[in-house]
């Protein structure tokens, strides 16, 4: 007897032999056992998930000589002929090759005749979505009211292409893709029955490549058996499928977590021997990061559907949650940018190097930044600047010893960038209209430098001990740089060091109390004209704030506030809005307050009118200041130009 492929040999012969699709089988079995049979069934799903197999089993159950049952005998003439594909009353039609309306009409001409041998005449139309619109129209009437001895079984991979008139006449069952776990279990059973040696890892590779299709999985298994000379081995399957060793992907992520640049590049070189699709490789890495993040938050949610449960749990313990989230985001952005890279491998390398270079802000490791720090801080062993350069990602994975030797000879360009910053007077940062002492300017700059890498609640470095190793490394870098700057004859360095000295004795940032933004009014002090300022401070937002800005406070008597509003606000100022305004005023004044809303003429200015007036005044002042400016006058005179007042935008204050 000739060899029969596994996909045909192991086609289910009973409903109970089906793998998966329990939701479909339950409905069909109950319908058969209770004799509640519909005249048309539609089975949808991707390739190889069991649409045709279920349809044939259903036809066998309908025509078994032992009677209609969910468990056909399988030995009677009808059951054997259906299994062998030669049952005269089971008409299988390939709609892809019979799309014309003439073919459909010819098919329907025989519907009226009774079955020749079986109990029902069953029409199994595969890929029914390939029929033309005319064919569907010809089929509609028969599909709606067929003879009692006729059953229609339709199968398709694309139900969206079916007319709704066809869908409404059928019972629709959507078959799901099988999980890799179910496929591996079935392949394990089949190969044991076939007495074929196999590696379980190879079965997982085949199951993932099948993408939910059992038929594809069995076909790939046939191919793997032929490729491995009767043995399904992991190496042979990887070579056959052209896939990479996923253990290298796990190693790659582990080396990234350990900040081992050499091992990361070496692992990538090992992966390149498989000539992989680097875009897909990055996708695998991103998917692995997702599983690691899930394992960190909910370890029980990680199953072994990919055969990597243990590796994922180990990576989850190796990496911090912040690193995983950052690497995942870098990977997503890298996939977006990879098509623009000159070479996909280069693009992947840059993504991996980006993961090594960047760390979350909460992690202690931060990049080294010396250019923005005054040199005297580093020279005196202070760690104000250390906060910005506590062990860069590269130095965290390698010995810090080579760093001073590399930085010992300062780059002339880098020195030239530092010198202007040192020579610039610090009080230039203070606007001319601010009357602030000179030392306040220095403190402000110092705070700006520290806040770029530290939280505001964290004290400055002189209140906490600095790590000796990091101080020594930064001193080794900064001292040659400082000497090189002085050697070039920049006298501003000495003055800048003396000027920056008071910064080192500054109080912690968290002790600087902010000044209040505006005056606070009490109910006893409140006057009607103060309403324009109080309105912005009572904490209203949205429509309620807009309504409040159009109210005018006309009287304040005995803790009673009387507001006037125009007629156009009557529909908006409903009891709900009035209650919100009253509650906000009571919370602001800290005591009960009586509020009265009256629709009447407004004699005093509303907050909205006040804002418009102030804005117009600022606009006029800005235009006048430009017109009176000597430089502007000179430009207008020399170029015969004019000032476009509509383009002048005044500086809006914080309200």
Coordinates of N, CA and C in Angstrom, one line a residue, residues 187-282:
X187 N 0.9 16.3 18.1 CA 2.0 15.8 17.4 C 2.8 14.8 18.2
X188 N 2.8 15.0 19.5 CA 3.5 14.0 20.4 C 2.7 12.7 20.3
X189 N 1.4 12.7 20.3 CA 0.6 11.5 20.2 C 0.8 10.8 18.9
X190 N 0.8 11.6 17.8 CA 0.9 11.0 16.5 C 2.2 10.4 16.3
X191 N 3.3 11.0 16.7 CA 4.7 10.5 16.5 C 4.9 9.3 17.3
X192 N 4.3 9.2 18.5 CA 4.4 8.0 19.3 C 3.7 6.9 18.7
X193 N 2.6 7.1 18.1 CA 1.8 6.1 17.4 C 2.6 5.6 16.1
X194 N 3.3 6.5 15.5 CA 4.1 6.2 14.3 C 5.4 5.6 14.6
X195 N 5.8 5.6 15.9 CA 7.1 5.1 16.4 C 8.3 5.9 15.7
X196 N 8.2 7.2 15.8 CA 9.2 8.1 15.2 C 9.8 8.8 16.4
X197 N 11.1 8.9 16.5 CA 11.8 9.6 17.5 C 11.7 11.1 17.2
X198 N 11.7 11.9 18.3 CA 11.6 13.3 18.1 C 12.1 14.0 19.4
X199 N 12.4 15.3 19.2 CA 12.8 16.2 20.3 C 11.5 17.1 20.5
X200 N 11.2 17.3 21.8 CA 10.0 18.1 22.1 C 10.2 19.6 21.7
X201 N 11.5 20.0 21.7 CA 11.7 21.4 21.3 C 11.4 21.5 19.8
X202 N 11.7 20.5 19.0 CA 11.4 20.5 17.6 C 9.9 20.6 17.4
X203 N 9.1 19.9 18.2 CA 7.7 20.0 18.1 C 7.1 21.4 18.3
X204 N 7.8 22.1 19.3 CA 7.4 23.5 19.6 C 7.7 24.4 18.4
X205 N 8.8 24.1 17.7 CA 9.1 24.9 16.5 C 8.1 24.7 15.4
X206 N 7.7 23.4 15.2 CA 6.7 23.1 14.2 C 5.4 23.7 14.6
X207 N 5.0 23.6 15.8 CA 3.7 24.2 16.3 C 3.7 25.7 16.1
X208 N 4.7 26.4 16.4 CA 4.7 27.8 16.2 C 4.7 28.2 14.7
X209 N 5.4 27.4 13.9 CA 5.4 27.7 12.4 C 4.0 27.4 11.8
X210 N 3.3 26.5 12.4 CA 2.0 26.2 11.8 C 1.0 27.3 12.0
X211 N 1.2 28.2 13.0 CA 0.3 29.3 13.2 C -1.1 29.0 13.4
X212 N -1.4 28.0 14.2 CA -2.7 27.6 14.6 C -3.4 26.6 13.7
X213 N -2.7 26.1 12.7 CA -3.3 25.2 11.7 C -2.8 23.8 12.0
X214 N -3.7 22.8 12.4 CA -3.2 21.4 12.6 C -2.8 20.8 11.3
X215 N -3.4 21.1 10.2 CA -3.0 20.4 9.0 C -1.6 20.9 8.6
X216 N -1.3 22.2 8.7 CA 0.0 22.7 8.4 C 1.0 22.0 9.4
X217 N 0.7 21.8 10.6 CA 1.6 21.2 11.6 C 1.9 19.8 11.2
X218 N 0.9 19.0 10.7 CA 1.1 17.6 10.3 C 1.9 17.6 9.0
X219 N 1.7 18.5 8.1 CA 2.4 18.6 6.9 C 3.9 18.9 7.1
X220 N 4.1 19.9 8.0 CA 5.5 20.2 8.4 C 6.2 19.1 9.1
X221 N 5.4 18.3 9.9 CA 6.0 17.1 10.5 C 6.4 16.1 9.5
X222 N 5.6 15.9 8.5 CA 6.0 15.0 7.4 C 7.3 15.5 6.7
X223 N 7.4 16.8 6.5 CA 8.6 17.3 5.9 C 9.8 17.1 6.8
X224 N 9.6 17.3 8.1 CA 10.7 17.2 9.1 C 11.2 15.7 9.1
X225 N 10.2 14.8 9.0 CA 10.6 13.3 9.1 C 11.4 13.0 7.9
X226 N 11.0 13.5 6.7 CA 11.8 13.3 5.5 C 13.2 13.9 5.6
X227 N 13.2 15.2 6.1 CA 14.5 15.9 6.2 C 15.5 15.2 7.2
X228 N 14.9 14.7 8.3 CA 15.8 14.1 9.3 C 15.9 12.6 9.2
X229 N 15.6 12.0 8.0 CA 15.7 10.6 7.8 C 15.0 9.7 8.9
X230 N 13.7 10.1 9.1 CA 12.9 9.3 10.1 C 13.0 9.8 11.5
X231 N 13.8 10.9 11.8 CA 13.9 11.4 13.1 C 13.6 12.9 13.1
X232 N 12.8 13.4 14.0 CA 12.4 14.8 14.1 C 13.3 15.4 15.1
X233 N 14.4 16.0 14.7 CA 15.4 16.6 15.6 C 15.3 18.1 15.6
X234 N 15.7 18.8 16.7 CA 15.6 20.2 16.8 C 16.5 20.9 15.7
X235 N 17.8 20.5 15.6 CA 18.7 21.1 14.6 C 18.2 21.0 13.2
X236 N 17.6 19.8 12.9 CA 17.1 19.6 11.5 C 15.9 20.5 11.3
X237 N 15.0 20.6 12.3 CA 13.8 21.4 12.1 C 14.2 22.9 11.9
X238 N 15.2 23.3 12.7 CA 15.6 24.7 12.6 C 16.2 25.0 11.2
X239 N 17.0 24.1 10.8 CA 17.6 24.2 9.4 C 16.5 24.2 8.3
X240 N 15.5 23.3 8.5 CA 14.5 23.2 7.5 C 13.6 24.4 7.5
X241 N 13.2 25.0 8.7 CA 12.4 26.1 8.7 C 13.1 27.4 8.5
X242 N 14.5 27.4 8.6 CA 15.2 28.6 8.5 C 15.1 29.5 9.7
X243 N 14.7 29.0 10.8 CA 14.6 29.8 12.0 C 15.8 29.8 12.8
X244 N 15.9 30.8 13.7 CA 17.1 30.9 14.6 C 16.9 30.2 15.9
X245 N 17.9 30.0 16.6 CA 17.8 29.3 17.9 C 17.3 30.4 18.9
X246 N 16.1 30.2 19.4 CA 15.6 31.2 20.3 C 16.3 31.2 21.7
X247 N 17.1 30.3 22.0 CA 17.9 30.4 23.2 C 18.9 31.5 23.0
X248 N 19.3 31.8 21.8 CA 20.2 33.0 21.6 C 19.5 34.3 21.9
X249 N 18.2 34.3 21.6 CA 17.4 35.5 21.9 C 17.3 35.8 23.4
X250 N 17.1 34.7 24.1 CA 17.1 34.8 25.6 C 18.4 35.2 26.1
X251 N 19.5 34.7 25.5 CA 20.8 35.1 26.0 C 21.1 36.6 25.6
X252 N 20.6 37.0 24.4 CA 20.8 38.4 24.0 C 20.1 39.3 25.0
X253 N 18.9 39.0 25.4 CA 18.2 39.9 26.4 C 18.9 39.8 27.8
X254 N 19.4 38.7 28.1 CA 20.1 38.6 29.4 C 21.4 39.4 29.4
X255 N 22.1 39.4 28.3 CA 23.4 40.2 28.2 C 23.0 41.7 28.2
X256 N 21.9 42.1 27.6 CA 21.5 43.5 27.6 C 21.1 43.9 29.1
X257 N 20.5 43.0 29.8 CA 20.2 43.3 31.2 C 21.4 43.5 32.0
X258 N 22.5 42.7 31.7 CA 23.7 42.8 32.4 C 24.6 43.9 31.9
X259 N 24.2 44.6 30.9 CA 25.0 45.7 30.3 C 26.4 45.2 29.8
X260 N 26.4 44.0 29.2 CA 27.6 43.4 28.7 C 27.6 43.7 27.2
X261 N 28.3 44.7 26.8 CA 28.3 45.1 25.4 C 28.9 44.1 24.5
X262 N 30.1 43.6 25.0 CA 30.8 42.6 24.2 C 30.0 41.4 23.9
X263 N 29.3 40.9 24.9 CA 28.5 39.7 24.7 C 27.3 39.9 23.8
X264 N 26.7 41.1 23.9 CA 25.6 41.5 23.1 C 26.0 41.4 21.6
X265 N 27.1 42.1 21.3 CA 27.5 42.1 19.9 C 27.9 40.7 19.5
X266 N 28.6 39.9 20.4 CA 29.0 38.6 20.0 C 27.8 37.7 19.7
X267 N 26.7 37.8 20.6 CA 25.5 37.0 20.3 C 24.8 37.4 19.0
X268 N 24.9 38.7 18.7 CA 24.3 39.1 17.4 C 25.0 38.5 16.3
X269 N 26.4 38.4 16.4 CA 27.2 37.8 15.3 C 26.8 36.3 15.2
X270 N 26.6 35.7 16.3 CA 26.2 34.3 16.2 C 24.8 34.1 15.6
X271 N 23.9 35.0 15.8 CA 22.6 35.0 15.2 C 22.7 35.2 13.7
X272 N 23.7 36.0 13.3 CA 23.8 36.4 11.8 C 24.2 35.1 11.0
X273 N 24.7 34.1 11.7 CA 25.1 32.9 10.9 C 23.8 32.2 10.4
X274 N 22.7 32.4 11.0 CA 21.4 31.8 10.5 C 20.8 32.7 9.4
X275 N 21.5 33.8 9.0 CA 20.9 34.7 8.0 C 19.4 35.0 8.4
X276 N 19.2 35.6 9.6 CA 17.8 35.8 10.0 C 17.2 37.0 9.3
X277 N 15.9 37.1 9.5 CA 15.2 38.4 9.1 C 15.3 39.3 10.4
X278 N 16.2 40.3 10.3 CA 16.5 41.1 11.5 C 15.2 41.8 12.0
X279 N 14.3 42.2 11.1 CA 13.1 42.8 11.5 C 12.3 41.8 12.4
X280 N 12.2 40.6 11.9 CA 11.5 39.6 12.7 C 12.2 39.3 14.0
X281 N 13.5 39.3 14.0 CA 14.3 39.1 15.2 C 14.0 40.1 16.3
X282 N 13.9 41.4 15.8 CA 13.6 42.4 16.8 C 12.2 42.3 17.3

